[in-house]
Structures are given as C-alpha cells and as structure tokens.
C-alpha cells in the first residue's frame, strides 16, 4: 500500500517478518501516527492480534503464519518431540486470539501441515519460515486479483459505500473491498467512497479514511446511522464490504452493522458486493449460524479514544458511570441479501462459490 512519508509515497505491507522479528503497522495509532510495531516473541505477536494492533481477516491470517514460524525459532534444543509439543501450544495460543475470522484458522492449519515432512527441529524451522513467507505473498496476490477483477464492477464516477476497514491495512496488501476501488482509481474510474464510521472502534473513520487519503481517493466519512439516508436519496450506486468468514450456503459474517446495510441495499435496489479471498471461506460451517461471533469488551463502547489538541492519545468516557454495554464485533448477512461475491478467481453468485 502507498503511504505518504514526508510528502513522498512509499510502499508498505501491513505485516512482514525479517530474521524472526515480525513488523506490523501499529493500527491503533492511526490516523494520528504512522509507527511500526516490532514483535520479537510469538506470544507478543498473539497479543498484537488479540489487541488489534493488527486486524482484518487476511492480515491476522498472515500474522499468525509468521507467528508460527517465529514460535518455531524460539524453541531451544533439538528434541523433536518436545518441539512438536511446543508448536501445538503455539497453535492453541494463536487460535485463541480472535474467534471469528476464518483466515486465522486456515493459516495456522496450513503452517502445521507445512511442517509435516520435517524430521528435525531445524528442518521444521526452515519449512515454516518458507511457508509463512509464501502464505503472505499468496495472500497479497489474492487481494491484487480481487482488485483487478472487482474493478470492472465500478463505473466511472461510481459512488461506493464501504463498512469497517477492508483495505490494505486489514490484509497483507491491497485490501479486499478497497482493492477494486484502488484499482478503479489507478485506471481513471474516479470512484467516490462513503466511509461508514464503524463504531465502536471506528475502523472506517480512522483506518479506511486514512488509507484512502494516502492514495488521494475522494471520500466522505458518514456516521453508521446515515447509510440509509444516502441510499434513499440515490447517492450510493453500489456497496462493497469484506468478510471475516463465508459459510457453505453463502452467508457472510463481517463487521457488526454489515447486515443492516445489506437489508437497506435490498430495499433501495442497490447492488451489495462482498469481496473476499478463498482463505475466508469456511465450508465446514453450513450457514452463518454456525460461526462463533466475537464479543469484545464493553469498554470499547463506554469510552472513545483519540488525540487531543496537544496530539497526545487520550481516552474519554462517554457513557454514565455504571452503564453496561453489549459489544458483538460481527454479524451475519444472510445469503439472500448478497448480490455477488468477488474472489481472486472471479465474481460468483453467493450460492455458487468455487470449492
Ligand atoms: O474487527 P476487525 O477490525 O478485525 O474486523 C475487520 C472486518 O470486519 C473486515 O471487514 C474484514 O476482516 C474484511 S477484510 C479486511
């Protein structure tokens, strides 16, 4: 992704690994500070996923893949059986970080399978190093293809609504929902983006808005409750969102609030597209009802977080003392509200996904 540093655009990935150190764009600091978080231990990497220093389904998948390689290199000694026990423990720690995004589980299982041919600690370490890098490169490539394929759904001057951040920051690069928009911009389609604020963590107003501004893509942030107003006024031509998990029947699990956007889109006859790589498809879930929805801490709702006039990070309470809140992080959009799913292999009817 392009990031403006001292007026110059530089290329960054959201997450990468060098010599067993994992580097991540520190997302809770955005849009106010662009900093890189360095994780030297796999348990720190797992915490970075849990605390959302890195977030978004494909990004956490790639981070966990690197984390598994990191865990392998942290093992001291050459007892292979003990090593396998250590890796099994690392697998559990990573799988326990966030429950909903399927990419996380997919990538960890791929790493465990990837080291299967190894008969020594050293061999397993080398296999995991290569497999994790391959995983991240493939993940970026899948999103690049989604961009190329999805761009064709955008007409010149299209006004597009998106929810949460399904951009490069939520992936290794390019994004899922934002990839077609990015490629549309590169090829003169002049997209305009309505950015849902996406309470409570404001991934829209903090991350998507930042990402679009890095590439000079025009946008307006709107509060989550305003999407219906703009749809009814005819100001939105299409909607593109990402996904955290897609079930066998085509039900889509994504950031809380996606479902109501899809229902409103149907009511207003606006196409509702979901962009996702195949690492997000979980065909062991027959429908969205089988997916575990993460419930996060109520503090995310009771407080707001940002910088003050002195540019210092501060948290302020916005709810009465003693107030309680419920904070589901995702919801399920039933397949009948989804117009098409944009994947790296093509654009599909949601009931007809490639296996
Ligand atoms: O809680 P988050 O920020 O990890 O949720 C991210 C989303 O819901 C995205 O829409 C999804 O992962 C799609 S692809 C980045």
Short mmCIF file of C-alpha atoms and ligand atoms in Angstrom, two decimals:
data_model
loop_
_atom_site.label_atom_id
_atom_site.label_comp_id
_atom_site.label_asym_id
_atom_site.label_seq_id
_atom_site.Cartn_x
_atom_site.Cartn_y
_atom_site.Cartn_z
CA UNK A 1 0.00 0.00 0.00
CA UNK A 2 1.11 3.53 -0.59
CA UNK A 3 1.93 5.61 2.49
CA UNK A 4 2.88 9.28 2.33
CA UNK A 5 6.02 9.91 4.35
CA UNK A 6 7.38 13.48 4.23
CA UNK A 7 5.27 14.12 1.13
CA UNK A 8 6.66 11.07 -0.74
CA UNK A 9 4.64 7.89 -1.36
CA UNK A 10 6.39 4.75 -0.07
CA UNK A 11 5.24 1.14 -0.39
CA UNK A 12 4.39 -0.82 2.75
CA UNK A 13 2.85 -4.13 3.62
CA UNK A 14 0.72 -4.35 6.76
CA UNK A 15 2.83 -7.15 8.22
CA UNK A 16 6.16 -8.75 7.36
CA UNK A 17 8.92 -10.79 9.00
CA UNK A 18 12.71 -10.37 8.98
CA UNK A 19 15.03 -12.66 10.97
CA UNK A 20 12.16 -13.89 13.17
CA UNK A 21 11.09 -10.36 14.08
CA UNK A 22 7.56 -9.53 12.94
CA UNK A 23 6.85 -5.95 11.86
CA UNK A 24 3.31 -4.60 11.80
CA UNK A 25 1.80 -1.21 11.05
CA UNK A 26 0.59 -0.18 14.52
CA UNK A 27 -3.11 0.32 13.69
CA UNK A 28 -4.47 1.76 16.98
CA UNK A 29 -2.05 4.71 16.44
CA UNK A 30 -3.55 5.55 13.03
CA UNK A 31 -4.51 8.00 11.64
CA UNK A 32 -2.54 10.17 14.07
CA UNK A 33 0.85 8.44 13.99
CA UNK A 34 2.38 6.05 11.48
CA UNK A 35 4.51 3.67 13.54
CA UNK A 36 5.75 0.13 13.12
CA UNK A 37 5.30 -2.32 15.98
CA UNK A 38 8.11 -4.89 16.27
CA UNK A 39 7.33 -8.23 17.83
CA UNK A 40 10.27 -10.36 18.88
CA UNK A 41 8.31 -13.17 20.54
CA UNK A 42 5.41 -15.25 19.34
CA UNK A 43 3.39 -14.50 22.47
CA UNK A 44 3.73 -10.77 21.73
CA UNK A 45 2.55 -11.48 18.19
CA UNK A 46 -0.51 -13.32 19.53
CA UNK A 47 -1.21 -10.36 21.82
CA UNK A 48 -0.89 -7.97 18.88
CA UNK A 49 -3.68 -9.91 17.15
CA UNK A 50 -5.81 -10.00 20.31
CA UNK A 51 -5.35 -6.26 20.97
CA UNK A 52 -5.89 -5.39 17.32
CA UNK A 53 -2.50 -3.82 16.63
CA UNK A 54 -3.06 -5.87 13.51
CA UNK A 55 -6.65 -6.66 12.47
CA UNK A 56 -8.74 -7.65 9.47
CA UNK A 57 -9.15 -11.28 8.41
CA UNK A 58 -6.34 -11.74 5.83
CA UNK A 59 -3.90 -9.65 7.90
CA UNK A 60 -4.38 -11.69 11.04
CA UNK A 61 -4.06 -14.88 8.97
CA UNK A 62 -0.65 -13.78 7.66
CA UNK A 63 0.45 -12.52 11.09
CA UNK A 64 -0.40 -15.88 12.66
CA UNK A 65 1.52 -17.67 9.86
CA UNK A 66 4.62 -15.60 10.64
CA UNK A 67 3.91 -16.09 14.35
CA UNK A 68 4.02 -19.85 13.95
CA UNK A 69 7.42 -19.57 12.23
CA UNK A 70 8.57 -17.25 15.00
CA UNK A 71 7.43 -19.77 17.62
CA UNK A 72 9.47 -22.46 15.86
CA UNK A 73 12.64 -20.36 16.02
CA UNK A 74 12.04 -19.56 19.69
CA UNK A 75 12.36 -23.26 20.55
CA UNK A 76 15.75 -24.08 22.08
CA UNK A 77 17.27 -27.52 21.72
CA UNK A 78 16.89 -30.37 19.26
CA UNK A 79 14.34 -32.71 20.87
CA UNK A 80 11.81 -33.08 18.04
CA UNK A 81 9.01 -34.48 20.19
CA UNK A 82 9.29 -31.59 22.62
CA UNK A 83 9.35 -29.25 19.64
CA UNK A 84 6.06 -30.71 18.36
CA UNK A 85 4.51 -30.11 21.79
CA UNK A 86 5.79 -26.52 21.75
CA UNK A 87 4.24 -25.94 18.31
CA UNK A 88 0.95 -27.45 19.39
CA UNK A 89 0.88 -25.00 22.26
CA UNK A 90 1.68 -22.07 19.92
CA UNK A 91 -1.15 -23.23 17.63
CA UNK A 92 -3.59 -23.11 20.57
CA UNK A 93 -2.37 -19.68 21.67
CA UNK A 94 -2.87 -18.23 18.18
CA UNK A 95 -6.24 -19.91 17.63
CA UNK A 96 -7.41 -18.42 20.89
CA UNK A 97 -6.71 -14.79 19.91
CA UNK A 98 -9.84 -13.97 17.90
CA UNK A 99 -12.62 -16.45 17.16
CA UNK A 100 -14.44 -15.20 14.06
CA UNK A 101 -12.10 -14.53 11.12
CA UNK A 102 -11.55 -17.83 9.33
CA UNK A 103 -8.23 -16.80 7.73
CA UNK A 104 -6.62 -17.15 11.17
CA UNK A 105 -7.57 -20.83 11.49
CA UNK A 106 -6.85 -21.53 7.83
CA UNK A 107 -3.32 -20.10 8.04
CA UNK A 108 -2.41 -21.86 11.30
CA UNK A 109 -3.56 -25.21 9.91
CA UNK A 110 -1.57 -24.56 6.76
CA UNK A 111 1.55 -23.91 8.82
CA UNK A 112 1.03 -27.10 10.88
CA UNK A 113 0.60 -29.09 7.64
CA UNK A 114 3.55 -27.30 6.05
CA UNK A 115 6.00 -28.59 8.67
CA UNK A 116 4.71 -32.17 8.46
CA UNK A 117 7.55 -33.53 6.25
CA UNK A 118 10.16 -32.35 8.79
CA UNK A 119 12.02 -34.90 10.90
CA UNK A 120 14.15 -32.44 12.89
CA UNK A 121 13.70 -29.10 14.62
CA UNK A 122 15.95 -27.35 12.12
CA UNK A 123 14.07 -28.74 9.13
CA UNK A 124 10.73 -27.70 10.61
CA UNK A 125 12.03 -24.19 11.29
CA UNK A 126 13.19 -23.78 7.70
CA UNK A 127 9.94 -25.20 6.30
CA UNK A 128 7.87 -22.81 8.44
CA UNK A 129 9.98 -19.81 7.51
CA UNK A 130 9.40 -20.51 3.82
CA UNK A 131 5.74 -21.49 4.24
CA UNK A 132 4.88 -18.32 6.18
CA UNK A 133 6.53 -16.06 3.61
CA UNK A 134 4.75 -17.94 0.82
CA UNK A 135 1.47 -17.57 2.70
CA UNK A 136 1.88 -13.78 2.99
CA UNK A 137 2.89 -13.41 -0.67
CA UNK A 138 -0.05 -15.53 -1.81
CA UNK A 139 -2.42 -13.57 0.40
CA UNK A 140 -1.25 -10.28 -1.13
CA UNK A 141 -1.60 -11.77 -4.62
CA UNK A 142 -5.16 -12.96 -3.92
CA UNK A 143 -6.11 -9.41 -2.95
CA UNK A 144 -4.39 -7.95 -6.01
CA UNK A 145 -6.51 -10.27 -8.20
CA UNK A 146 -9.66 -9.25 -6.30
CA UNK A 147 -8.75 -5.67 -7.18
CA UNK A 148 -8.28 -6.39 -10.87
CA UNK A 149 -11.44 -8.48 -11.11
CA UNK A 150 -13.65 -6.29 -8.93
CA UNK A 151 -12.64 -3.05 -10.60
CA UNK A 152 -14.84 -3.98 -13.57
CA UNK A 153 -17.94 -3.59 -11.38
CA UNK A 154 -17.13 0.09 -10.86
CA UNK A 155 -18.26 2.59 -13.45
CA UNK A 156 -16.68 5.98 -13.97
CA UNK A 157 -17.66 8.23 -11.05
CA UNK A 158 -19.38 5.44 -9.08
CA UNK A 159 -20.29 6.31 -5.51
CA UNK A 160 -19.48 3.35 -3.30
CA UNK A 161 -20.36 2.67 0.33
CA UNK A 162 -17.98 0.57 2.42
CA UNK A 163 -18.09 -0.59 6.03
CA UNK A 164 -15.23 -1.07 8.51
CA UNK A 165 -11.74 -1.31 7.03
CA UNK A 166 -11.47 -4.00 4.40
CA UNK A 167 -8.44 -2.27 2.97
CA UNK A 168 -4.73 -3.00 2.70
CA UNK A 169 -4.50 -2.50 6.47
CA UNK A 170 -6.84 -5.45 7.01
CA UNK A 171 -4.81 -7.59 4.59
CA UNK A 172 -1.16 -8.05 3.70
CA UNK A 173 -1.66 -5.54 0.90
CA UNK A 174 -4.28 -4.02 -1.48
CA UNK A 175 -7.35 -4.93 0.61
CA UNK A 176 -10.49 -6.88 -0.18
CA UNK A 177 -13.34 -4.34 -0.54
CA UNK A 178 -10.88 -1.49 -1.12
CA UNK A 179 -8.80 -3.36 -3.74
CA UNK A 180 -11.32 -2.81 -6.59
CA UNK A 181 -11.65 0.84 -5.52
CA UNK A 182 -7.85 1.25 -5.54
CA UNK A 183 -7.53 -0.28 -8.99
CA UNK A 184 -10.50 1.78 -10.19
CA UNK A 185 -8.65 4.92 -9.09
CA UNK A 186 -5.43 3.82 -10.86
CA UNK A 187 -7.37 3.31 -14.09
CA UNK A 188 -9.26 6.60 -14.16
CA UNK A 189 -12.66 5.43 -12.87
CA UNK A 190 -12.69 8.21 -10.27
CA UNK A 191 -14.55 6.37 -7.52
CA UNK A 192 -16.03 8.26 -4.60
CA UNK A 193 -16.31 6.42 -1.29
CA UNK A 194 -18.85 6.79 1.52
CA UNK A 195 -16.94 5.57 4.57
CA UNK A 196 -19.07 4.21 7.42
CA UNK A 197 -17.54 5.40 10.68
CA UNK A 198 -17.96 1.83 12.08
CA UNK A 199 -18.47 2.20 15.80
CA UNK A 200 -17.20 1.22 18.27
CA UNK A 201 -13.58 1.03 17.11
CA UNK A 202 -14.10 3.37 14.15
CA UNK A 203 -12.09 1.33 11.64
CA UNK A 204 -13.88 3.36 8.93
CA UNK A 205 -13.19 6.89 10.13
CA UNK A 206 -9.71 6.06 11.46
CA UNK A 207 -8.30 3.47 9.05
CA UNK A 208 -10.29 3.48 5.80
CA UNK A 209 -10.32 7.27 5.65
CA UNK A 210 -6.55 7.32 6.29
CA UNK A 211 -5.91 4.67 3.65
CA UNK A 212 -7.99 6.45 1.01
CA UNK A 213 -6.29 9.76 1.73
CA UNK A 214 -2.86 8.12 1.22
CA UNK A 215 -3.92 7.39 -2.37
CA UNK A 216 -5.89 10.60 -2.98
CA UNK A 217 -9.18 8.73 -3.38
CA UNK A 218 -12.13 11.01 -2.66
CA UNK A 219 -14.35 10.10 0.28
CA UNK A 220 -16.72 11.33 2.98
CA UNK A 221 -17.00 9.74 6.40
CA UNK A 222 -20.60 9.18 7.45
CA UNK A 223 -21.96 8.02 10.79
CA UNK A 224 -23.18 4.43 10.72
CA UNK A 225 -26.82 5.51 11.01
CA UNK A 226 -26.59 7.74 7.88
CA UNK A 227 -26.13 5.00 5.28
CA UNK A 228 -29.90 4.52 4.79
CA UNK A 229 -30.39 8.26 4.34
CA UNK A 230 -27.85 8.38 1.49
CA UNK A 231 -29.15 5.18 -0.11
CA UNK A 232 -32.70 6.51 -0.19
CA UNK A 233 -31.53 9.80 -1.69
CA UNK A 234 -29.96 7.85 -4.56
CA UNK A 235 -26.44 8.94 -3.67
CA UNK A 236 -24.98 5.44 -3.39
CA UNK A 237 -24.51 3.33 -6.55
CA UNK A 238 -23.07 0.20 -5.02
CA UNK A 239 -21.77 -1.26 -1.78
CA UNK A 240 -18.59 -3.29 -1.33
CA UNK A 241 -17.67 -4.85 2.01
CA UNK A 242 -15.19 -7.52 3.09
CA UNK A 243 -15.85 -10.69 5.06
CA UNK A 244 -14.43 -12.47 8.08
CA UNK A 245 -15.98 -15.81 7.23
CA UNK A 246 -18.24 -17.08 4.46
CA UNK A 247 -20.29 -20.21 5.11
CA UNK A 248 -21.09 -23.01 2.68
CA UNK A 249 -24.53 -21.57 1.86
CA UNK A 250 -23.02 -18.12 1.11
CA UNK A 251 -23.98 -16.40 4.39
CA UNK A 252 -21.44 -13.66 5.09
CA UNK A 253 -20.01 -12.84 8.51
CA UNK A 254 -18.48 -9.36 8.68
CA UNK A 255 -18.13 -6.34 10.95
CA UNK A 256 -21.16 -5.53 13.07
CA UNK A 257 -23.55 -3.35 11.06
CA UNK A 258 -22.95 -5.08 7.72
CA UNK A 259 -26.27 -6.91 7.93
CA UNK A 260 -28.36 -3.77 8.23
CA UNK A 261 -26.51 -2.17 5.28
CA UNK A 262 -27.35 -5.23 3.18
CA UNK A 263 -31.04 -5.09 4.12
CA UNK A 264 -31.15 -1.39 3.28
CA UNK A 265 -29.38 -2.07 -0.02
CA UNK A 266 -32.07 -4.59 -0.98
CA UNK A 267 -34.82 -2.14 -0.01
CA UNK A 268 -33.20 0.55 -2.19
CA UNK A 269 -32.23 -1.79 -5.07
CA UNK A 270 -28.51 -1.15 -4.69
CA UNK A 271 -26.03 -3.98 -5.52
CA UNK A 272 -24.37 -5.38 -2.40
CA UNK A 273 -20.98 -6.95 -3.17
CA UNK A 274 -18.73 -8.88 -0.81
CA UNK A 275 -15.02 -9.11 -1.65
CA UNK A 276 -13.08 -11.97 -0.06
CA UNK A 277 -10.24 -14.38 -0.85
CA UNK A 278 -10.82 -18.10 -0.63
CA UNK A 279 -8.93 -18.21 2.69
CA UNK A 280 -12.09 -16.66 4.18
CA UNK A 281 -14.44 -19.46 3.00
CA UNK A 282 -15.24 -21.96 5.71
CA UNK A 283 -17.28 -24.74 4.16
CA UNK A 284 -17.31 -26.65 7.45
CA UNK A 285 -19.89 -24.07 8.54
CA UNK A 286 -23.11 -24.89 6.75
CA UNK A 287 -24.63 -21.47 7.45
CA UNK A 288 -23.70 -18.27 9.24
CA UNK A 289 -25.45 -19.58 12.35
CA UNK A 290 -22.53 -22.00 12.87
CA UNK A 291 -19.98 -19.18 13.19
CA UNK A 292 -18.81 -18.04 16.62
CA UNK A 293 -19.28 -14.28 16.91
CA UNK A 294 -16.67 -12.47 18.98
CA UNK A 295 -18.00 -10.31 21.82
CA UNK A 296 -15.45 -7.70 22.84
CA UNK A 297 -15.01 -5.66 25.99
CA UNK A 298 -17.80 -3.20 26.82
CA UNK A 299 -15.13 -0.52 27.39
CA UNK A 300 -14.86 -0.12 23.59
CA UNK A 301 -18.39 1.30 23.70
CA UNK A 302 -18.30 3.19 27.00
CA UNK A 303 -15.15 5.15 26.09
CA UNK A 304 -13.80 6.94 23.00
CA UNK A 305 -10.14 7.06 22.08
CA UNK A 306 -8.22 9.68 20.09
CA UNK A 307 -5.71 12.53 20.23
CA UNK A 308 -6.28 15.84 21.99
CA UNK A 309 -5.19 19.31 20.85
CA UNK A 310 -1.65 18.58 22.04
CA UNK A 311 -1.65 15.47 19.83
CA UNK A 312 -1.50 13.23 22.88
CA UNK A 313 -3.51 9.99 22.91
CA UNK A 314 -6.37 10.10 25.39
CA UNK A 315 -9.41 8.05 26.32
CA UNK A 316 -12.62 9.78 27.40
CA UNK A 317 -15.72 8.25 28.96
CA UNK A 318 -18.92 8.90 27.04
CA UNK A 319 -21.46 6.79 28.97
CA UNK A 320 -22.79 7.26 32.51
CA UNK A 321 -20.81 5.70 35.35
CA UNK A 322 -22.08 2.20 35.92
CA UNK A 323 -23.54 1.86 32.39
CA UNK A 324 -23.33 -1.60 30.82
CA UNK A 325 -22.95 -2.37 27.11
CA UNK A 326 -23.02 -5.33 24.72
CA UNK A 327 -20.33 -5.41 22.06
CA UNK A 328 -20.66 -8.09 19.37
CA UNK A 329 -17.88 -7.44 16.83
CA UNK A 330 -19.52 -9.14 13.83
CA UNK A 331 -22.91 -10.05 12.38
CA UNK A 332 -24.26 -12.44 9.78
CA UNK A 333 -25.69 -11.23 6.47
CA UNK A 334 -27.96 -13.96 5.09
CA UNK A 335 -27.05 -15.04 1.57
CA UNK A 336 -30.27 -13.66 0.03
CA UNK A 337 -29.01 -10.10 0.60
CA UNK A 338 -25.67 -10.65 -1.14
CA UNK A 339 -25.63 -9.76 -4.87
CA UNK A 340 -22.21 -11.22 -5.76
CA UNK A 341 -19.01 -12.35 -4.11
CA UNK A 342 -15.78 -11.06 -5.65
CA UNK A 343 -12.93 -13.56 -5.21
CA UNK A 344 -9.46 -13.93 -6.69
CA UNK A 345 -10.95 -16.50 -9.08
CA UNK A 346 -13.83 -14.40 -10.39
CA UNK A 347 -17.21 -12.92 -9.47
CA UNK A 348 -19.71 -15.52 -8.19
CA UNK A 349 -23.30 -15.83 -7.17
CA UNK A 350 -23.06 -16.42 -3.41
CA UNK A 351 -24.84 -19.81 -3.65
CA UNK A 352 -22.33 -20.91 -6.24
CA UNK A 353 -18.90 -20.41 -4.67
CA UNK A 354 -15.87 -22.31 -6.01
CA UNK A 355 -14.65 -25.07 -3.66
O1 LIG B 1 -12.52 -6.40 13.99
P1 LIG B 1 -11.74 -6.24 12.72
O2 LIG B 1 -11.25 -4.84 12.52
O3 LIG B 1 -10.64 -7.26 12.60
O4 LIG B 1 -12.79 -6.53 11.59
C1 LIG B 1 -12.41 -6.45 10.25
C2 LIG B 1 -13.56 -6.64 9.33
O5 LIG B 1 -14.66 -6.88 9.72
C3 LIG B 1 -13.26 -6.59 7.86
O6 LIG B 1 -14.38 -6.14 7.17
C4 LIG B 1 -12.91 -7.99 7.37
O7 LIG B 1 -11.85 -8.57 8.07
C5 LIG B 1 -12.73 -7.98 5.91
S1 LIG B 1 -11.17 -7.97 5.12
C6 LIG B 1 -10.08 -6.97 5.86
#
